mmCIF file of C-alpha atoms and ligand atoms in Angstrom:
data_model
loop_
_atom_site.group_PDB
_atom_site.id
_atom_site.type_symbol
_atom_site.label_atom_id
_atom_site.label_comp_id
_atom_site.label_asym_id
_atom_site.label_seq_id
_atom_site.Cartn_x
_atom_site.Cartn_y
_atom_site.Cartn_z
ATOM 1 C CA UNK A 235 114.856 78.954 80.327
ATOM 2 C CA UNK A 236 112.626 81.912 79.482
ATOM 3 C CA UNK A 237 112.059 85.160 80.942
ATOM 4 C CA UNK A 238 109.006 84.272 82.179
ATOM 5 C CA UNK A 239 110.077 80.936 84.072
ATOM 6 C CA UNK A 240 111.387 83.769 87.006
ATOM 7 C CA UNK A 241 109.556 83.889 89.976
ATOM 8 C CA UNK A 242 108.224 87.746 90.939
ATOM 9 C CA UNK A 243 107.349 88.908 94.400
ATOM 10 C CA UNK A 244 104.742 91.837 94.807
ATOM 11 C CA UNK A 245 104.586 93.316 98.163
ATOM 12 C CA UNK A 246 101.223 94.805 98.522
ATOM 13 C CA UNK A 247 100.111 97.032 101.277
ATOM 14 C CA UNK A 248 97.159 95.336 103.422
ATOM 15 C CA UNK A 249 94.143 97.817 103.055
ATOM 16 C CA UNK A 250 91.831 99.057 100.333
ATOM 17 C CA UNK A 251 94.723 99.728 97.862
ATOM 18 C CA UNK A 252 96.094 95.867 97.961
ATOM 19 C CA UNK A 253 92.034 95.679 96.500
ATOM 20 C CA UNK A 254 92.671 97.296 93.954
ATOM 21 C CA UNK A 255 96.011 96.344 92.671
ATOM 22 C CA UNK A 256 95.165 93.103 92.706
ATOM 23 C CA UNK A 257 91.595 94.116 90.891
ATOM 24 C CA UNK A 258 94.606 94.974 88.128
ATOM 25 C CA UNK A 259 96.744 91.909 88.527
ATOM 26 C CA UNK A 260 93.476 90.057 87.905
ATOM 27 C CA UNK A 261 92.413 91.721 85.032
ATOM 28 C CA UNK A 262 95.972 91.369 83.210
ATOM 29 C CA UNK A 263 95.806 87.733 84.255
ATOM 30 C CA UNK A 264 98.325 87.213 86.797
ATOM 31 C CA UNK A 265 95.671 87.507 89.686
ATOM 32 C CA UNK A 266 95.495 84.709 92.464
ATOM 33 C CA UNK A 267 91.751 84.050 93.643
ATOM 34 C CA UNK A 268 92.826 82.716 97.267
ATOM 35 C CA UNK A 269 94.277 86.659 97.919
ATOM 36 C CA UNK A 270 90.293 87.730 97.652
ATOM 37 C CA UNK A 271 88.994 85.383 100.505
ATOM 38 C CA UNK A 272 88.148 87.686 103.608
ATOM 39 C CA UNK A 273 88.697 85.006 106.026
ATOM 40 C CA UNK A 274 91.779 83.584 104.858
ATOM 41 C CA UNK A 275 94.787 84.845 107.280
ATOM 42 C CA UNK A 276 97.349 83.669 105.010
ATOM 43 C CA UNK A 277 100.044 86.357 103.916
ATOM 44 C CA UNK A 278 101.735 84.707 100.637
ATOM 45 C CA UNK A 279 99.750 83.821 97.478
ATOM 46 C CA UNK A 280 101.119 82.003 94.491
ATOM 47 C CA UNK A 281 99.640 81.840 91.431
ATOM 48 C CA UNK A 282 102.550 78.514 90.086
ATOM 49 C CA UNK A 283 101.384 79.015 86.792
ATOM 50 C CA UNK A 284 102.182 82.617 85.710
ATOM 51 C CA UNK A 285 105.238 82.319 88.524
ATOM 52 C CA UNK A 286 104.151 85.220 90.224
ATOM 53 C CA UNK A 287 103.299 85.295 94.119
ATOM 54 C CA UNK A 288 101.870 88.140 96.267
ATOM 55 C CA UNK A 289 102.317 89.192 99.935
ATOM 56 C CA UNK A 290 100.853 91.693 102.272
ATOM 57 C CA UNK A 291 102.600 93.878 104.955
ATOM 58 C CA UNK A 292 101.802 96.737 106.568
ATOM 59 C CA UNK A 293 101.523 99.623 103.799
ATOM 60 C CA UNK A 294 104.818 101.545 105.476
ATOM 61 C CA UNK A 295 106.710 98.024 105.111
ATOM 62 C CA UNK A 296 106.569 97.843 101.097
ATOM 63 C CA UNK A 297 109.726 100.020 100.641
ATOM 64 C CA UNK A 298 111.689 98.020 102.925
ATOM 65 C CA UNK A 299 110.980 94.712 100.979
ATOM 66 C CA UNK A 300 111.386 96.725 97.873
ATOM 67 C CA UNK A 301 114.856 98.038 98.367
ATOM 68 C CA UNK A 302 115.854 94.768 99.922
ATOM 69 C CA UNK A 303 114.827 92.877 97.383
ATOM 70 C CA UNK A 304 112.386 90.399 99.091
ATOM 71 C CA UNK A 305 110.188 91.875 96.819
ATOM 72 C CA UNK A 306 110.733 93.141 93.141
ATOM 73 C CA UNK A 307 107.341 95.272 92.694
ATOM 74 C CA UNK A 308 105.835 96.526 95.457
ATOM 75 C CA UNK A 309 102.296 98.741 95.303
ATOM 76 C CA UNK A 310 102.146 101.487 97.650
ATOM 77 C CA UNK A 311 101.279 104.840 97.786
ATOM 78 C CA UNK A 312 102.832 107.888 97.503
ATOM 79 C CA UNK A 313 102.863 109.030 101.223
ATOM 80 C CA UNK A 314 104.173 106.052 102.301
ATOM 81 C CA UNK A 315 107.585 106.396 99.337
ATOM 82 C CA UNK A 316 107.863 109.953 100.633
ATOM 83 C CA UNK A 317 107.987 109.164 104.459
ATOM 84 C CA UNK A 318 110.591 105.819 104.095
ATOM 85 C CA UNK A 319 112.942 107.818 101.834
ATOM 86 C CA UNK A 320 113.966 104.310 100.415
ATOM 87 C CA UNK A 321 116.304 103.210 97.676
ATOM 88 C CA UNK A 322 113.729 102.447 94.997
ATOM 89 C CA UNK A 323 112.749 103.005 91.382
ATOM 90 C CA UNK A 324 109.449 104.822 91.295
ATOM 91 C CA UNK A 325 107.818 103.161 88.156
ATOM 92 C CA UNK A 326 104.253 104.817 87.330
ATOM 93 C CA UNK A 327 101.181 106.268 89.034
ATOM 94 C CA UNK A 328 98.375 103.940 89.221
ATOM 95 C CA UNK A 329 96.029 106.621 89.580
ATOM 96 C CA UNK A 330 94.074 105.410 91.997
ATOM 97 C CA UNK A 331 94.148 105.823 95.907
ATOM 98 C CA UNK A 332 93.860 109.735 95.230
ATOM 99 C CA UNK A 333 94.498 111.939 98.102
ATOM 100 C CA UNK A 334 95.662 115.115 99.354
ATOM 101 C CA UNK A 335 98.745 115.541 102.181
ATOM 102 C CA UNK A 336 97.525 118.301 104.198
ATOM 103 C CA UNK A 337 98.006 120.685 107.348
ATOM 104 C CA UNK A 338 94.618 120.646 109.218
ATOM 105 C CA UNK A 339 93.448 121.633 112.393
ATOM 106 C CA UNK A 340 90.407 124.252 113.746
ATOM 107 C CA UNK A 341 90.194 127.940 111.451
ATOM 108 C CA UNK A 342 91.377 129.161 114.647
ATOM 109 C CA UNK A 343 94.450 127.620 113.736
ATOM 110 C CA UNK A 344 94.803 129.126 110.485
ATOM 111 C CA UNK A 345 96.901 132.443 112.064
ATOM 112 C CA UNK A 346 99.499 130.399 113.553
ATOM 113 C CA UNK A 347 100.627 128.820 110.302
ATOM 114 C CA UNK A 348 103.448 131.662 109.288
ATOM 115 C CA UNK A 349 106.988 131.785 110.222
ATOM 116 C CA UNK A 350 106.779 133.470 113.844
ATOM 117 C CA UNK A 351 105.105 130.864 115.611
ATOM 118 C CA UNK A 352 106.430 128.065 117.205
ATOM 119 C CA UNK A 353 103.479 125.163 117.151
ATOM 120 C CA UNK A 354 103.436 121.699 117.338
ATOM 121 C CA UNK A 355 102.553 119.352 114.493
ATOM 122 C CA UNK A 356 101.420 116.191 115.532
ATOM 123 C CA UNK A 357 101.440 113.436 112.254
ATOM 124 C CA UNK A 358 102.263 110.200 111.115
ATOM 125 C CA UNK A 359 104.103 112.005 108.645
ATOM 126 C CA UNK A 360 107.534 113.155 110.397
ATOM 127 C CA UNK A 361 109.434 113.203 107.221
ATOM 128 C CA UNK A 362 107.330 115.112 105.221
ATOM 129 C CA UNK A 363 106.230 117.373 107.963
ATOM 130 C CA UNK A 364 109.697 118.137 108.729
ATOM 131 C CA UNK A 365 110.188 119.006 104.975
ATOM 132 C CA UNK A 366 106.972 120.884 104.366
ATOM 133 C CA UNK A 367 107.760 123.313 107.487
ATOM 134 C CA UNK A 368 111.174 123.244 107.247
ATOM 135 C CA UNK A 369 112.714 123.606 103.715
ATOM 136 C CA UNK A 370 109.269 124.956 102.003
ATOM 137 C CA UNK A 371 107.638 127.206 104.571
ATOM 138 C CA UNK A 372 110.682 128.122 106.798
ATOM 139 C CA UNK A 373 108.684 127.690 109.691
ATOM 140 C CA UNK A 374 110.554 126.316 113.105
ATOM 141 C CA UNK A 375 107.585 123.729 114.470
ATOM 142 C CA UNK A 376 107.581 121.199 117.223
ATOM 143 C CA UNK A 377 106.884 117.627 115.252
ATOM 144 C CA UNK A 378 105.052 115.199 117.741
ATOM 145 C CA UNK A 379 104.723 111.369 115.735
ATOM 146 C CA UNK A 380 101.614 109.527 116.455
ATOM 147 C CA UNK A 381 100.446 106.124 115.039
ATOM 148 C CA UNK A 382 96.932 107.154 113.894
ATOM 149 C CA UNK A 383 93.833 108.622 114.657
ATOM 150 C CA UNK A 384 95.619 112.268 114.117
ATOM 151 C CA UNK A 385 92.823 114.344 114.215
ATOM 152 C CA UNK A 386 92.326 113.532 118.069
ATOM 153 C CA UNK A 387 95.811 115.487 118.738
ATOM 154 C CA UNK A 388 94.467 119.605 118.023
ATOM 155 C CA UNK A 389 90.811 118.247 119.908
ATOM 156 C CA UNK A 390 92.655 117.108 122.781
ATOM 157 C CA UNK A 391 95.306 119.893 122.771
ATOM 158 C CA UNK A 392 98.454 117.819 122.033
ATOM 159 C CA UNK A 393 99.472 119.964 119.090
ATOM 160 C CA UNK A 394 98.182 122.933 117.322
ATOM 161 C CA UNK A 395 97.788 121.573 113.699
ATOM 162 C CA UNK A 396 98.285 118.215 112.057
ATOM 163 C CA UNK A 397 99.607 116.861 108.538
ATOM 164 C CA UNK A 398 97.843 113.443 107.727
ATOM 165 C CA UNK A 399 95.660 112.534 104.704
ATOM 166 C CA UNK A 400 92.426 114.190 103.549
ATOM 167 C CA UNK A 401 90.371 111.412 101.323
ATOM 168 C CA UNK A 402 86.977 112.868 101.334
ATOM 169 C CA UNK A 403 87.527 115.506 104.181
ATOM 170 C CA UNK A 404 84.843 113.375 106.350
ATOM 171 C CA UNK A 405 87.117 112.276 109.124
ATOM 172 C CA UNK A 406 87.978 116.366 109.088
ATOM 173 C CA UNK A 407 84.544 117.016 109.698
ATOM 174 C CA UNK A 408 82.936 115.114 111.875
ATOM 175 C CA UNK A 409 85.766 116.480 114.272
ATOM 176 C CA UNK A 410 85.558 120.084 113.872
ATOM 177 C CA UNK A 411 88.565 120.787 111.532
ATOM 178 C CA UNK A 412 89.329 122.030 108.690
ATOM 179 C CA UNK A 413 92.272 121.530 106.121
ATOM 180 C CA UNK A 414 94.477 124.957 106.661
ATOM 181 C CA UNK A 415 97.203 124.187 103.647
ATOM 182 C CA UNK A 416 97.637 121.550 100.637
ATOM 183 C CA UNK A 417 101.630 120.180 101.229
ATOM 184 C CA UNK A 418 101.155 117.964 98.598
ATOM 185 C CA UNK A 419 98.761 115.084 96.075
ATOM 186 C CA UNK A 420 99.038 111.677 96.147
ATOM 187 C CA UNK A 421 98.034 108.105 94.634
ATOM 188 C CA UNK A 422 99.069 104.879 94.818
ATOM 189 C CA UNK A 423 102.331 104.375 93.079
ATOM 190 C CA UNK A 424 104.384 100.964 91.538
ATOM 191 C CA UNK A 425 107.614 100.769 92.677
ATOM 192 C CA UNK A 426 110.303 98.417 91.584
ATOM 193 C CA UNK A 427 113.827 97.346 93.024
ATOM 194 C CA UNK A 428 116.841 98.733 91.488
ATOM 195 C CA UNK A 429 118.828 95.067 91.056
ATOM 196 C CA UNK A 430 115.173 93.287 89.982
ATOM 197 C CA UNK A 431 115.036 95.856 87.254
ATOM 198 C CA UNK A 432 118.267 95.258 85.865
ATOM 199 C CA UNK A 433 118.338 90.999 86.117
ATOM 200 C CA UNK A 434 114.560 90.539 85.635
ATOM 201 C CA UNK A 435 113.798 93.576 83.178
ATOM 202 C CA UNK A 436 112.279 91.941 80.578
ATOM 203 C CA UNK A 437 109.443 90.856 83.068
ATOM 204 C CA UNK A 438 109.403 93.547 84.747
ATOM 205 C CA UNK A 439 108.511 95.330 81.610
ATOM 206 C CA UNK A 440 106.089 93.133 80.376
ATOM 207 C CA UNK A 441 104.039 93.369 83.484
ATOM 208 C CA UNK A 442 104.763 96.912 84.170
ATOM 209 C CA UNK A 443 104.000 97.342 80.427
ATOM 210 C CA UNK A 444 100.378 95.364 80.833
ATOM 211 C CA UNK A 445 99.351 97.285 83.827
ATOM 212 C CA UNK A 446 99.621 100.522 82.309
ATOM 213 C CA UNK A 447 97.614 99.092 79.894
ATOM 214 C CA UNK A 448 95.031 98.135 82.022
ATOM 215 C CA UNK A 449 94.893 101.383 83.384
ATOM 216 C CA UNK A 450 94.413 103.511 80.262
ATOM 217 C CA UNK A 451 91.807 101.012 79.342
ATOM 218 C CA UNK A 452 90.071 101.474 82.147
ATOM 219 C CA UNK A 453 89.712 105.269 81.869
HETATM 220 C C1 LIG B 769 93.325 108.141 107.265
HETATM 221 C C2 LIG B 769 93.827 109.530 107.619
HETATM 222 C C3 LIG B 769 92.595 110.224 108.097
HETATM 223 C C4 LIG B 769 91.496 109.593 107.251
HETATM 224 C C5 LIG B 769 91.154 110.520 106.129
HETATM 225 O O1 LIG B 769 93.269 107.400 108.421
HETATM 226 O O2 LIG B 769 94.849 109.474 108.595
HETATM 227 O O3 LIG B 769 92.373 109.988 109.461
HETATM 228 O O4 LIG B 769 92.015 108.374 106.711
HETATM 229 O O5 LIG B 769 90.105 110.019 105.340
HETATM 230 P P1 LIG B 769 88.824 110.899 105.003
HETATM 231 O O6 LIG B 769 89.289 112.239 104.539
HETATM 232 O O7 LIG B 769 88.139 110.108 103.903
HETATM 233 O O8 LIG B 769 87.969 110.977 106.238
HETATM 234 P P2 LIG B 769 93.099 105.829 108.436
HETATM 235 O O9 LIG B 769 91.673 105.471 108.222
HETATM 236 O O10 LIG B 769 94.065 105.236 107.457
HETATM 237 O O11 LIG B 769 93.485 105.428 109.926
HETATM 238 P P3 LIG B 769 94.464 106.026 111.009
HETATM 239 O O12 LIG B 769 93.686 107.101 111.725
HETATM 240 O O13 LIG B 769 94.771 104.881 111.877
HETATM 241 O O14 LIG B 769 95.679 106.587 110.325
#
């Protein structure tokens, strides 16, 4: 039996980076063509031939199959590894998916941001809120998690600031705020499981090998 008779899982996260990774899987030829139908609602995708198969979950759910070991690669982006804390081998930076971590809210904001004040943070983010105000800015701040849609919490006074993700600053915008401080960049990221690394490493390689690759190539 050869290395390359062992089936690999990739746990993608459903959205515009799952696009693009598997733009890359494609282009290395491991892609599966099914995975690029918009109307298909199916969640697994097998290519048999290069025994390889695919599957989308929510983007905060790729760690979890990671460390587990459903999956043995999963694509996800930095925000997401920071906020599960999980057991997992951070491979590479894909270096796409580029964005900024940031605290945000309206300029008038922008005086409550040092130590003395006690304001509340409302984010997706608890983890790395917690951190950035915590253990970098020694700031004692109320942390209020939402699901999405962030930028409604400073509009609608729930909180005074918020720490989400600034793309292209539009959402920011069109909403009156501003980003107030830069906690940290981010991209999309491979990550790998710790046992698939050591029993499946020479595939591993090879593929993690052919995407970086890819990725020089394309710049
Ligand atoms: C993300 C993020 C911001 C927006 C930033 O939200 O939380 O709201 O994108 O992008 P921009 O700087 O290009 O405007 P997403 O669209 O993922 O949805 P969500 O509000 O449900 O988190």
């Amino acid at each position: 039996m050869s290395y390359r008779d062992e089936m690999i899982t990739v746990a993608l996260g459903k959205g515009r980076l799952a696009k693009k990774a598997m733009a890359l899987f494609d282009n290395i030829g491991l892609g599966v063509e099914e995975i690029h139908d918009p109307d298909t609602r199916k969640l697994i995708f097998t290519n048999e031939k290069e025994n390889i198969r695919y599957f989308l979950s929510k983007g905060p759910d790729v760690p979890t199959y990671v460390e587990y070991g459903s999956a043995d690669i999963g694509i996800v982006g930095e925000d997401t590894i920071l906020e599960e804390n999980r057991n997992i081998y951070e491979v590479f930076d894909l270096g796409f998916g580029k964005c900024r971590m940031c605290i945000a809210g309206p300029e008038s904001a922008r005086s409550l941001l040092d130590s003395s004040h006690l304001i509340r943070v409302a984010t997706k983010y608890p983890r790395i809120a917690k951190n950035y105000f915590y253990n970098q800015k020694h700031q004692t701040v109320e942390i209020i998690k939402l699901n999405g849609s962030i930028e409604l919490a400073p509009i609608v006074g729930l909180s005074e600031v918020i720490c989400d993700i600034v793309e292209t600053g539009s959402t920011l915008k069109e909403n009156g705020l501003v980003v107030l401080e830069e906690v940290v960049p981010l991209s999309a990221r491979v990550v790998v499981n710790q046992v698939s690394m050591k029993m499946k490493n020479a595939r591993i390689t090879e593929i993690i090998n052919a995407l970086q690759k890819e990725i020089r190539n394309a710049d």
